[in-house]
């Protein structure tokens, strides 16, 4: 017997009522059901936005608190975990990316969305030079601030940040990315991978936003902090 999927199976469960006697679940939310205790199987595609991690006789659970339930083994309904407030939005390479704390939402048409949980908080995302760049707080590469890049909005790579503080906003212009953060920190990159600090002077105030227009970058922050640059 074969499962019909190359995805990892995360659980199997028996049922004592109804026609379905045995169920199995793959991490891609495909459900396999058998009415003859495992001899013959059929598959049900649920298209859940999170990967599954657990299955019992009436429910399946996944990342970031996701869950879906069934009363008969063949019809499934699911609810999404609370995302909280949204912090940023970007578009590039045919993908829309919305940031919501520790969740990235990705869509090609603004109708169907997939959610990707991450272990840190997002603050801002921008598209430039063929890639999406996201910045925020908390990183597996060391320090507190983080920078990550993606081509398709779904698969992200953490990059090494040159600063230990939170990064609050990022923009792209003049062939370079410019990100700003706590303590007035400013970091730049021409490719989204290699980053360098460009903080002009020490300050205790955080920079909260950065944008480009009229030939210069402008960053604003706490205590009326204002920075300008013509070249980043």
C-alpha positions as a printed NumPy array, in Angstrom:
array([[  0.   ,   0.   ,   0.   ],
       [  1.143,   3.557,  -0.682],
       [ -0.086,   6.849,   0.722],
       [ -0.053,   8.735,  -2.573],
       [  1.964,  11.639,  -1.195],
       [  5.627,  12.483,  -0.851],
       [  4.903,  14.704,   2.153],
       [  5.656,  13.555,   5.669],
       [  2.736,  11.849,   7.408],
       [  2.122,  13.324,  10.85 ],
       [ -0.558,  11.1  ,  12.325],
       [ -2.95 ,   8.197,  12.003],
       [ -6.213,   7.646,  13.909],
       [ -9.105,   5.211,  13.966],
       [-12.804,   6.109,  14.023],
       [-15.548,   4.159,  15.76 ],
       [-18.536,   5.772,  14.003],
       [-19.447,   6.328,  10.362],
       [-18.068,   4.784,   7.179],
       [-14.495,   5.981,   7.641],
       [-12.63 ,   3.563,   9.886],
       [ -9.063,   4.871,   9.602],
       [ -7.525,   8.278,   8.816],
       [ -4.012,   9.53 ,   8.184],
       [ -2.804,  13.111,   7.722],
       [  0.132,  14.578,   5.834],
       [  1.816,  17.8  ,   6.844],
       [  0.523,  19.468,   3.646],
       [ -3.065,  18.985,   5.02 ],
       [ -3.917,  16.057,   2.73 ],
       [ -6.176,  13.651,   4.61 ],
       [ -6.205,   9.934,   3.701],
       [ -9.254,   7.869,   4.652],
       [ -9.998,   4.16 ,   4.572],
       [-13.355,   2.423,   4.965],
       [-11.862,  -1.082,   5.186],
       [ -9.351,  -0.617,   7.999],
       [ -6.374,   0.301,   5.841],
       [ -6.575,  -1.887,   2.725],
       [ -7.791,   0.814,   0.344],
       [ -7.271,   4.54 ,   0.734],
       [ -8.626,   7.705,  -0.832],
       [ -7.295,  11.226,  -0.37 ],
       [ -8.968,  14.514,   0.55 ],
       [ -7.199,  17.807,  -0.144],
       [ -8.032,  20.422,   2.492],
       [ -5.567,  23.167,   1.411],
       [ -5.035,  24.4  ,   4.956],
       [ -2.763,  27.471,   5.224],
       [ -0.57 ,  25.891,   7.94 ],
       [  1.372,  22.646,   8.065],
       [ -0.251,  19.93 ,  10.146],
       [  1.544,  18.378,  13.102],
       [ -1.076,  16.188,  14.84 ],
       [ -4.154,  14.073,  14.084],
       [ -6.773,  12.295,  16.19 ],
       [-10.177,  10.804,  15.346],
       [-11.992,  14.106,  14.965],
       [ -9.425,  16.879,  14.672],
       [ -6.066,  17.858,  13.199],
       [ -3.778,  20.564,  14.521],
       [ -0.911,  22.495,  13.068],
       [  1.523,  25.338,  13.442],
       [  0.699,  28.623,  15.18 ],
       [ -2.415,  27.213,  16.874],
       [ -4.137,  26.135,  13.665],
       [ -6.838,  23.453,  13.98 ],
       [ -9.427,  21.753,  11.802],
       [-12.21 ,  19.342,  12.707],
       [-14.417,  16.691,  11.125],
       [-17.597,  14.862,  12.099],
       [-17.37 ,  12.107,   9.483],
       [-13.713,  11.924,   8.421],
       [-14.34 ,  13.309,   4.937],
       [-15.654,  16.852,   5.449],
       [-13.289,  19.211,   7.256],
       [-13.639,  22.747,   8.547],
       [-10.872,  24.868,   9.989],
       [-10.34 ,  28.089,  11.875],
       [ -7.335,  30.364,  11.694],
       [ -5.427,  31.445,  14.806],
       [ -5.683,  35.084,  15.799],
       [ -3.015,  37.07 ,  13.975],
       [ -3.367,  40.321,  15.879],
       [ -2.402,  43.677,  14.422],
       [ -0.8  ,  43.946,  10.984],
       [  2.534,  45.735,  10.756],
       [  3.498,  45.958,   7.088],
       [  2.71 ,  45.08 ,   3.487],
       [  4.84 ,  44.603,   0.388],
       [  4.513,  43.383,  -3.198],
       [  7.   ,  41.863,  -5.622],
       [  7.538,  38.969,  -8.035],
       [  3.767,  38.474,  -8.238],
       [  3.349,  38.028,  -4.477],
       [  1.674,  40.175,  -1.837],
       [  3.191,  39.85 ,   1.635],
       [  1.416,  41.076,   4.769],
       [  3.185,  41.052,   8.128],
       [  1.281,  40.218,  11.304],
       [  3.548,  39.846,  14.302],
       [  4.959,  36.321,  14.128],
       [  3.007,  35.367,  10.98 ],
       [  3.631,  36.173,   7.322],
       [  0.589,  36.127,   5.016],
       [  1.253,  35.53 ,   1.318],
       [ -1.106,  35.837,  -1.669],
       [ -0.919,  36.034,  -5.445],
       [ -4.402,  37.487,  -5.964],
       [ -5.41 ,  39.126,  -2.641],
       [ -8.178,  36.528,  -2.352],
       [ -6.456,  33.295,  -1.338],
       [ -3.877,  33.611,   1.44 ],
       [ -1.382,  31.238,   3.009],
       [  0.119,  31.877,   6.435],
       [  3.716,  31.15 ,   7.402],
       [  4.518,  31.241,  11.148],
       [  7.943,  32.526,  12.19 ],
       [  9.695,  32.724,  15.563],
       [ 10.13 ,  36.494,  15.587],
       [  8.169,  39.699,  15.027],
       [  7.939,  41.566,  11.725],
       [  7.829,  45.327,  11.346],
       [  8.34 ,  46.177,   7.676],
       [  8.791,  44.607,   4.222],
       [  9.827,  46.061,   0.866],
       [ 10.584,  44.781,  -2.644],
       [ 13.694,  45.76 ,  -4.577],
       [ 16.445,  44.313,  -6.748],
       [ 14.295,  41.238,  -7.453],
       [ 13.768,  40.215,  -3.815],
       [ 11.579,  40.921,  -0.797],
       [ 13.355,  42.169,   2.336],
       [ 11.731,  42.016,   5.773],
       [ 13.041,  43.543,   9.009],
       [ 11.956,  43.31 ,  12.634],
       [ 12.811,  42.137,  16.129],
       [ 14.333,  38.822,  17.178],
       [ 16.655,  36.674,  15.078],
       [ 18.25 ,  33.255,  14.929],
       [ 21.426,  34.801,  13.516],
       [ 22.313,  36.591,  16.768],
       [ 21.324,  39.88 ,  18.336],
       [ 17.833,  41.32 ,  18.454],
       [ 17.192,  42.976,  15.11 ],
       [ 16.682,  40.695,  12.121],
       [ 16.761,  40.897,   8.346],
       [ 15.395,  38.191,   6.05 ],
       [ 14.989,  37.897,   2.283],
       [ 12.714,  35.974,  -0.053],
       [ 12.099,  35.597,  -3.767],
       [  8.556,  34.205,  -3.539],
       [  7.302,  35.398,  -0.137],
       [  7.042,  31.858,   1.237],
       [ 10.639,  30.691,   1.668],
       [ 12.763,  33.147,   3.643],
       [ 16.464,  33.27 ,   4.506],
       [ 17.764,  35.057,   7.599],
       [ 20.599,  37.47 ,   6.93 ],
       [ 23.174,  38.708,   9.417],
       [ 22.323,  42.167,  10.735],
       [ 25.171,  44.554,  11.573],
       [ 23.226,  45.929,  14.557],
       [ 21.923,  44.389,  17.768],
       [ 18.798,  46.573,  17.975],
       [ 15.261,  46.216,  16.615],
       [ 14.752,  47.337,  13.019],
       [ 11.466,  49.157,  12.462],
       [ 11.245,  50.114,   8.793],
       [ 12.898,  49.424,   5.436],
       [ 12.712,  51.036,   1.997],
       [ 14.393,  50.611,  -1.391],
       [ 15.639,  53.322,  -3.758],
       [ 18.747,  54.289,  -5.733],
       [ 19.72 ,  50.626,  -5.964],
       [ 19.96 ,  50.114,  -2.223],
       [ 17.933,  49.   ,   0.784],
       [ 17.875,  51.309,   3.803],
       [ 16.551,  50.097,   7.177],
       [ 16.186,  52.082,  10.402],
       [ 15.646,  51.082,  14.019],
       [ 16.12 ,  51.683,  17.709],
       [ 18.833,  54.014,  19.027],
       [ 18.742,  55.84 ,  15.699],
       [ 20.414,  52.945,  13.89 ],
       [ 20.58 ,  52.982,  10.074],
       [ 21.765,  49.994,   8.02 ],
       [ 22.097,  49.686,   4.245],
       [ 22.563,  47.017,   1.592],
       [ 22.822,  46.956,  -2.189],
       [ 21.801,  43.308,  -2.556],
       [ 19.681,  42.543,   0.557],
       [ 22.25 ,  39.98 ,   1.699],
       [ 25.253,  41.979,   2.92 ],
       [ 24.419,  44.797,   5.315],
       [ 26.473,  47.661,   6.77 ],
       [ 25.751,  50.175,   9.507],
       [ 25.544,  53.836,   8.501],
       [ 24.336,  55.442,  11.754],
       [ 25.492,  59.104,  11.575],
       [ 25.571,  59.815,  15.339],
       [ 24.638,  58.121,  18.597],
       [ 21.142,  58.855,  19.898],
       [ 18.785,  57.353,  22.444],
       [ 15.752,  57.869,  20.218],
       [ 14.398,  55.225,  17.853],
       [ 13.851,  55.776,  14.153],
       [ 10.355,  54.513,  13.268],
       [ 10.041,  55.02 ,   9.518],
       [ 12.054,  55.63 ,   6.366],
       [ 10.989,  56.625,   2.844],
       [ 12.495,  57.992,  -0.371],
       [ 11.309,  60.95 ,  -2.409],
       [ 12.495,  64.099,  -4.163],
       [ 16.019,  62.71 ,  -4.463],
       [ 16.662,  61.824,  -0.842],
       [ 15.982,  59.34 ,   1.936],
       [ 14.104,  60.646,   4.986],
       [ 13.913,  58.832,   8.324],
       [ 11.755,  59.929,  11.254],
       [ 11.52 ,  58.783,  14.852],
       [ 10.896,  59.484,  18.506],
       [ 11.494,  62.905,  20.069],
       [ 11.148,  64.551,  16.637],
       [ 14.259,  62.733,  15.397],
       [ 14.769,  63.448,  11.687],
       [ 17.483,  62.209,   9.331],
       [ 18.083,  63.032,   5.637],
       [ 20.43 ,  61.529,   3.087],
       [ 20.835,  61.884,  -0.673],
       [ 22.675,  58.573,  -1.064],
       [ 21.64 ,  56.374,   1.893]])
